[in-house]
Coordinates of C-alpha atoms in Angstrom, one line a residue:
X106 CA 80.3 40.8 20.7
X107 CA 76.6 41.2 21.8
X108 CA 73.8 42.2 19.7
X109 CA 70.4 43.0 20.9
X110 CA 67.4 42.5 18.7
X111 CA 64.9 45.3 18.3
X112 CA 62.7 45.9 21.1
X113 CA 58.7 45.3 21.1
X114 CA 58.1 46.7 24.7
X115 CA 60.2 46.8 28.1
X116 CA 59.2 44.2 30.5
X117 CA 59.7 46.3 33.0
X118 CA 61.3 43.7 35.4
X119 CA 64.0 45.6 36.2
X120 CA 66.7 43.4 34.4
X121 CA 64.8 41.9 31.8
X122 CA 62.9 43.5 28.5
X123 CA 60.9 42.1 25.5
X124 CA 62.4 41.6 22.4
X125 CA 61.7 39.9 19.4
X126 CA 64.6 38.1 17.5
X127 CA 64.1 36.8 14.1
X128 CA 65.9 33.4 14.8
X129 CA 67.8 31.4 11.5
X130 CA 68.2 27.6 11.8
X131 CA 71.6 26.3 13.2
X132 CA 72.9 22.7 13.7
X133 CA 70.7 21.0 16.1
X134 CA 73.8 19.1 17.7
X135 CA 71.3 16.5 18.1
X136 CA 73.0 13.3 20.9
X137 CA 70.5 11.9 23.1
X138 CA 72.6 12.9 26.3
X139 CA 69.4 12.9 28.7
X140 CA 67.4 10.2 26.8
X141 CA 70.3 8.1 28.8
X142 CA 68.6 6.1 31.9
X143 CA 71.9 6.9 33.6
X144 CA 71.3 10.8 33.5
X145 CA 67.3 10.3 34.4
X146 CA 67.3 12.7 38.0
X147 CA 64.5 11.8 39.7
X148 CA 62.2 14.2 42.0
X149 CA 63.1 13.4 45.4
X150 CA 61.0 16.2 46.6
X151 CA 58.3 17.6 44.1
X152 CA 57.3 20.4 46.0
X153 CA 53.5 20.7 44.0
X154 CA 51.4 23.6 44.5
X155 CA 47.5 22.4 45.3
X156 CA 46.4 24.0 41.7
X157 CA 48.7 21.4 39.8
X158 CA 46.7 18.6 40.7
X159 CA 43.1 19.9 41.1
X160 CA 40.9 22.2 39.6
X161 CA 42.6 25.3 39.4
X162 CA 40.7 28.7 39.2
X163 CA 42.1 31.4 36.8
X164 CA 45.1 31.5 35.0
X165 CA 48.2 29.6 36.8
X166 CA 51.9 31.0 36.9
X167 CA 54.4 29.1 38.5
X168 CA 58.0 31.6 39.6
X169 CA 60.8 28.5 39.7
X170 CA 63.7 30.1 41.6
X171 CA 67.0 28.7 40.6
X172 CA 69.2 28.5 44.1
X173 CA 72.1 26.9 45.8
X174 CA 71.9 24.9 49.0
X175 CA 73.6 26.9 51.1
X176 CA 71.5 30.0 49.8
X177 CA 69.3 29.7 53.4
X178 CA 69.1 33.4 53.4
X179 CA 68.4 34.4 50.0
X180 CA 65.4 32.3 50.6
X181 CA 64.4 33.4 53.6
X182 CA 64.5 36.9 52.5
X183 CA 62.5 35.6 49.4
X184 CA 59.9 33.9 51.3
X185 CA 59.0 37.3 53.1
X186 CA 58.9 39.2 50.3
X187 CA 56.1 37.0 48.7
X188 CA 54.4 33.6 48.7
X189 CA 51.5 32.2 47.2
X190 CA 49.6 35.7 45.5
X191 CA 46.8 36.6 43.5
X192 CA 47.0 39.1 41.2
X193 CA 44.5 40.6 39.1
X194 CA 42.5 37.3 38.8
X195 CA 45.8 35.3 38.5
X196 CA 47.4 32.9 40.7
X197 CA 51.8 33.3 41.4
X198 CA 53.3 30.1 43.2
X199 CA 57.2 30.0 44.1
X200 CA 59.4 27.2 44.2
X201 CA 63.2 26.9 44.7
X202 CA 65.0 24.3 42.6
X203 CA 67.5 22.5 44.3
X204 CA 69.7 19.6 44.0
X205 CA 70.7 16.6 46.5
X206 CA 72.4 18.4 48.3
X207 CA 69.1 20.4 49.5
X208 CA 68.8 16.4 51.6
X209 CA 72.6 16.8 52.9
X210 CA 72.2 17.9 56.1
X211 CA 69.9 17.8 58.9
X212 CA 69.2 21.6 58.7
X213 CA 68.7 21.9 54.9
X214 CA 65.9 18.3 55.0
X215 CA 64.2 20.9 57.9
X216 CA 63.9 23.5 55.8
X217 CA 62.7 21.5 53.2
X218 CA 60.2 19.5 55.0
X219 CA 58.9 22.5 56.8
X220 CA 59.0 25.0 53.5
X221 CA 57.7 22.6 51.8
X222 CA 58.4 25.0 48.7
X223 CA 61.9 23.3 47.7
X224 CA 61.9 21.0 44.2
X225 CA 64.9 18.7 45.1
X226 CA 66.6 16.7 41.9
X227 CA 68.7 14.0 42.0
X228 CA 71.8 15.6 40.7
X229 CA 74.9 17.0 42.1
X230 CA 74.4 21.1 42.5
X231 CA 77.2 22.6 41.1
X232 CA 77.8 25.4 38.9
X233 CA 78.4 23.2 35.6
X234 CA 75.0 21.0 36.5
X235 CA 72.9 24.1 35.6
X236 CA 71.8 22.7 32.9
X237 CA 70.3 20.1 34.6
X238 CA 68.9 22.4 36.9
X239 CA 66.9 23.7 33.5
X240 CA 65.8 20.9 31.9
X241 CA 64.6 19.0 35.1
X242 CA 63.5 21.5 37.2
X243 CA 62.3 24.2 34.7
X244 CA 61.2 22.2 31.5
X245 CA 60.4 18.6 33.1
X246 CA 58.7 19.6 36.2
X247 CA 56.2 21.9 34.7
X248 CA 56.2 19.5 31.4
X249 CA 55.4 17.0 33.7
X250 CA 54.1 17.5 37.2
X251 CA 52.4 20.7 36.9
X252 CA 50.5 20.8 33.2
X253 CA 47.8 23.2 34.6
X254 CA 50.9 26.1 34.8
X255 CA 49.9 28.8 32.2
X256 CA 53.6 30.1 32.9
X257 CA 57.0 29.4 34.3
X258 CA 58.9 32.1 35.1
X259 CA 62.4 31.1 35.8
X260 CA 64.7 33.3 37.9
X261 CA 67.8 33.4 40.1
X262 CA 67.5 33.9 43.6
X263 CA 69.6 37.3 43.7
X264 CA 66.6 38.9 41.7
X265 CA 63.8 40.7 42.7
X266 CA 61.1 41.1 40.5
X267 CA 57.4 42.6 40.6
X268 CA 54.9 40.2 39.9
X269 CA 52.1 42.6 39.7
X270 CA 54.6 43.7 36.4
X271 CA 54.7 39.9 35.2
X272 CA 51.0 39.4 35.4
X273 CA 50.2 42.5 33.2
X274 CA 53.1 41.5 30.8
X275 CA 51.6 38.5 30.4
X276 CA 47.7 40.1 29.5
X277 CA 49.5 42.5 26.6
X278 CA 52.9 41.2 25.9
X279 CA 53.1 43.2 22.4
X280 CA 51.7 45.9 23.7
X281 CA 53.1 46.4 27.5
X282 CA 53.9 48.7 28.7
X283 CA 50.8 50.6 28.0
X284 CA 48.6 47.6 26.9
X285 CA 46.7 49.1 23.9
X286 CA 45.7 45.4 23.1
X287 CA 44.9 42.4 25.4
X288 CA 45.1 38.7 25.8
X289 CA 43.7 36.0 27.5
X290 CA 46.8 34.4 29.8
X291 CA 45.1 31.0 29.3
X292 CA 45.3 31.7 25.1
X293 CA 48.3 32.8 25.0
X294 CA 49.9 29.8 27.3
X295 CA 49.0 27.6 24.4
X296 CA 51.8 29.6 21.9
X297 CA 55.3 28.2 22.2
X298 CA 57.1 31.5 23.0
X299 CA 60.3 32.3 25.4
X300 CA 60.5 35.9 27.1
X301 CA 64.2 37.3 28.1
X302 CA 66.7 39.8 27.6
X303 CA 67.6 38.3 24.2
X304 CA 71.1 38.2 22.7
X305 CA 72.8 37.3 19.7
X306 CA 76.4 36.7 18.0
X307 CA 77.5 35.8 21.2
X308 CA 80.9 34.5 20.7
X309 CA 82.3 31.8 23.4
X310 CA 85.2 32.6 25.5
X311 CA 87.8 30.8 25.5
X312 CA 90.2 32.4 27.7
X313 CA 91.4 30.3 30.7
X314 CA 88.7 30.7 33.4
X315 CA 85.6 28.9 34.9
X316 CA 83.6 30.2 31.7
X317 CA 86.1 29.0 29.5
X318 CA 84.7 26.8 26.2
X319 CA 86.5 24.4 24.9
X320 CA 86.4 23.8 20.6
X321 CA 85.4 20.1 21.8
X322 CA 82.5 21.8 24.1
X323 CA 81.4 24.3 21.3
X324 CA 83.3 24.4 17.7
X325 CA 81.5 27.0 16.3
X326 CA 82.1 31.0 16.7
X327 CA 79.0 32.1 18.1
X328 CA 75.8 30.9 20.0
X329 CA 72.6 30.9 19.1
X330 CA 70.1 33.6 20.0
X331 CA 69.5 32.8 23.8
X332 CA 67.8 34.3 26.7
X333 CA 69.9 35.6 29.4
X334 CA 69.3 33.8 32.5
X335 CA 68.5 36.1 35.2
X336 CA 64.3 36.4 34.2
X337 CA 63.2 34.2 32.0
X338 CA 59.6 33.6 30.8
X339 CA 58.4 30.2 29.6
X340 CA 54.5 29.3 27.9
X341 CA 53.3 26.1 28.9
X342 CA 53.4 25.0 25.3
X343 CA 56.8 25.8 25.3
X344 CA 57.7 23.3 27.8
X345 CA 55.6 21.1 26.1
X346 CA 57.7 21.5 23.2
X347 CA 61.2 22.0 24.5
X348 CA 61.9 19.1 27.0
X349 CA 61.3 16.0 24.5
X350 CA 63.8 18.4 22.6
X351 CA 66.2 17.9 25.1
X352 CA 66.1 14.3 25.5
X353 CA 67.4 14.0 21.8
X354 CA 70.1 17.0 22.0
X355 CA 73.4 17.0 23.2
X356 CA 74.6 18.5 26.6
X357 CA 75.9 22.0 27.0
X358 CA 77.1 23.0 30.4
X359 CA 76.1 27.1 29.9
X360 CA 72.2 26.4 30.7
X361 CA 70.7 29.8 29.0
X362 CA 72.8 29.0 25.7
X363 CA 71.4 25.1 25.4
X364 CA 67.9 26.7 26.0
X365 CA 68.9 29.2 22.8
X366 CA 69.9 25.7 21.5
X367 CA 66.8 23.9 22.3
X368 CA 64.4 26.7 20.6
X369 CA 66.6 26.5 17.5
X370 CA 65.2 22.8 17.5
X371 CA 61.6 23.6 17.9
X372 CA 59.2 26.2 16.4
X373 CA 59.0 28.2 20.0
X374 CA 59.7 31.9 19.7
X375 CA 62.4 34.4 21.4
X376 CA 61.1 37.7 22.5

């Protein structure tokens, strides 16, 4: 059973709009998992942009492009759609997050070398490590690495968005589409917020298949209020807040629930 909260104003990213959720308190299912120095993935290629360790001019957003090794072509296509832009005063970066096996072969370490627009973690890619994928690559490295990031925008690399869209979202987000009222980018980067396609009452399924939850996984009947993964917008406060969240929580394997799980934990906001 899906619910969708009441909508403030479509996104307009094709697959994605703004909502706001009213979000209650759940159990924390607090456990430490990544405060382990056996689960710490380190960087083994950063990939930073030139703005996140100079000066920067204008507002910063950062596109962090969740993608599978072997996805050669979904990047390629990617790469010339778009690169570095500038739009309306504000500067878009991409990166790809990857893990290890990004180093794996001789072509793959090529394209990464050459790119240079691949974050490669230390971490077995695989389908149930997506998680790790979030809170390394999309919480730690921005957290971390890249402070001067107004924005992450988190995405899959089978989805095309408009960035020119993102931008203006981001100038009026309770107003867009037709921005009556304005923000500074900068300003509002500083409120702990998350930006999705929000659901809620999610129930797990348990029915034998790759998606299947176990009772020992999740014993409860329903998730918390989560963003859908596909577009996924993230304040720099946000980061800020969630990832020393995630050190002291327990792992889930369904990345865009343990980020539902993460904001329950923290005073950031769903919209």
């Amino acid at each position: 059973v899906v619910r969708h909260s009441p909508q403030r104003g479509a996104l307009a990213l094709g697959l994605m709009c703004a909502v706001l959720v009213m979000k209650p308190l759940v159990f924390g299912r607090l456990g430490g998992f990544y405060d382990d120095a056996r689960r710490h993935f380190p960087f083994l290629e950063p990939a930073l942009p030139l703005e996140c360790t100079r000066t920067k001019e204008g507002p910063l957003v950062i596109c962090l492009i969740k993608t599978a090794p072997h996805n050669v072509e979904r990047r390629r296509k990617l790469r010339g759609n778009w690169g570095a832009l500038r739009v309306h005063g504000v500067t878009v970066h991409r990166r790809f997050l990857c893990g290890r096996e990004c180093f794996d072969n001789e072509e793959l370490r090529r394209e990464v070398e050459e790119e240079g627009d691949i974050i490669v973690i230390d971490f077995e890619d695989s389908y149930r490590n997506l998680t790790h994928k979030m809170v390394y690559g999309t919480l730690r490295w921005p957290a971390t690495l890249c402070p001067a990031a107004d924005f992450i925008v988190q995405l899959d690399d089978d989805v095309r968005v408009n960035v020119s869209n993102v931008v203006q979202y981001l100038s009026c987000p309770s107003t867009y589409p037709d921005c009556t009222e304005t923000t500074s980018i900068e300003a509002l980067a500083q409120t702990s917020f998350v930006a999705g396609r929000i659901v809620t009452g999610v129930e797990p399924f348990r029915a034998n298949s790759k998606w299947a939850v176990t009772y020992d996984e999740w014993p409860g009947h329903t998730y918390p209020s989560y963003p859908e993964g596909k577009v996924i917008i993230l304040s720099q406060r946000s980061v800020q807040d969630l990832y020393p969240v995630a050190l002291k929580t327990d792992f889930f394997w369904i990345d865009d629930v343990y980020l539902g799980i993460l904001t329950e934990n923290t005073d950031t906001k769903l919209y």
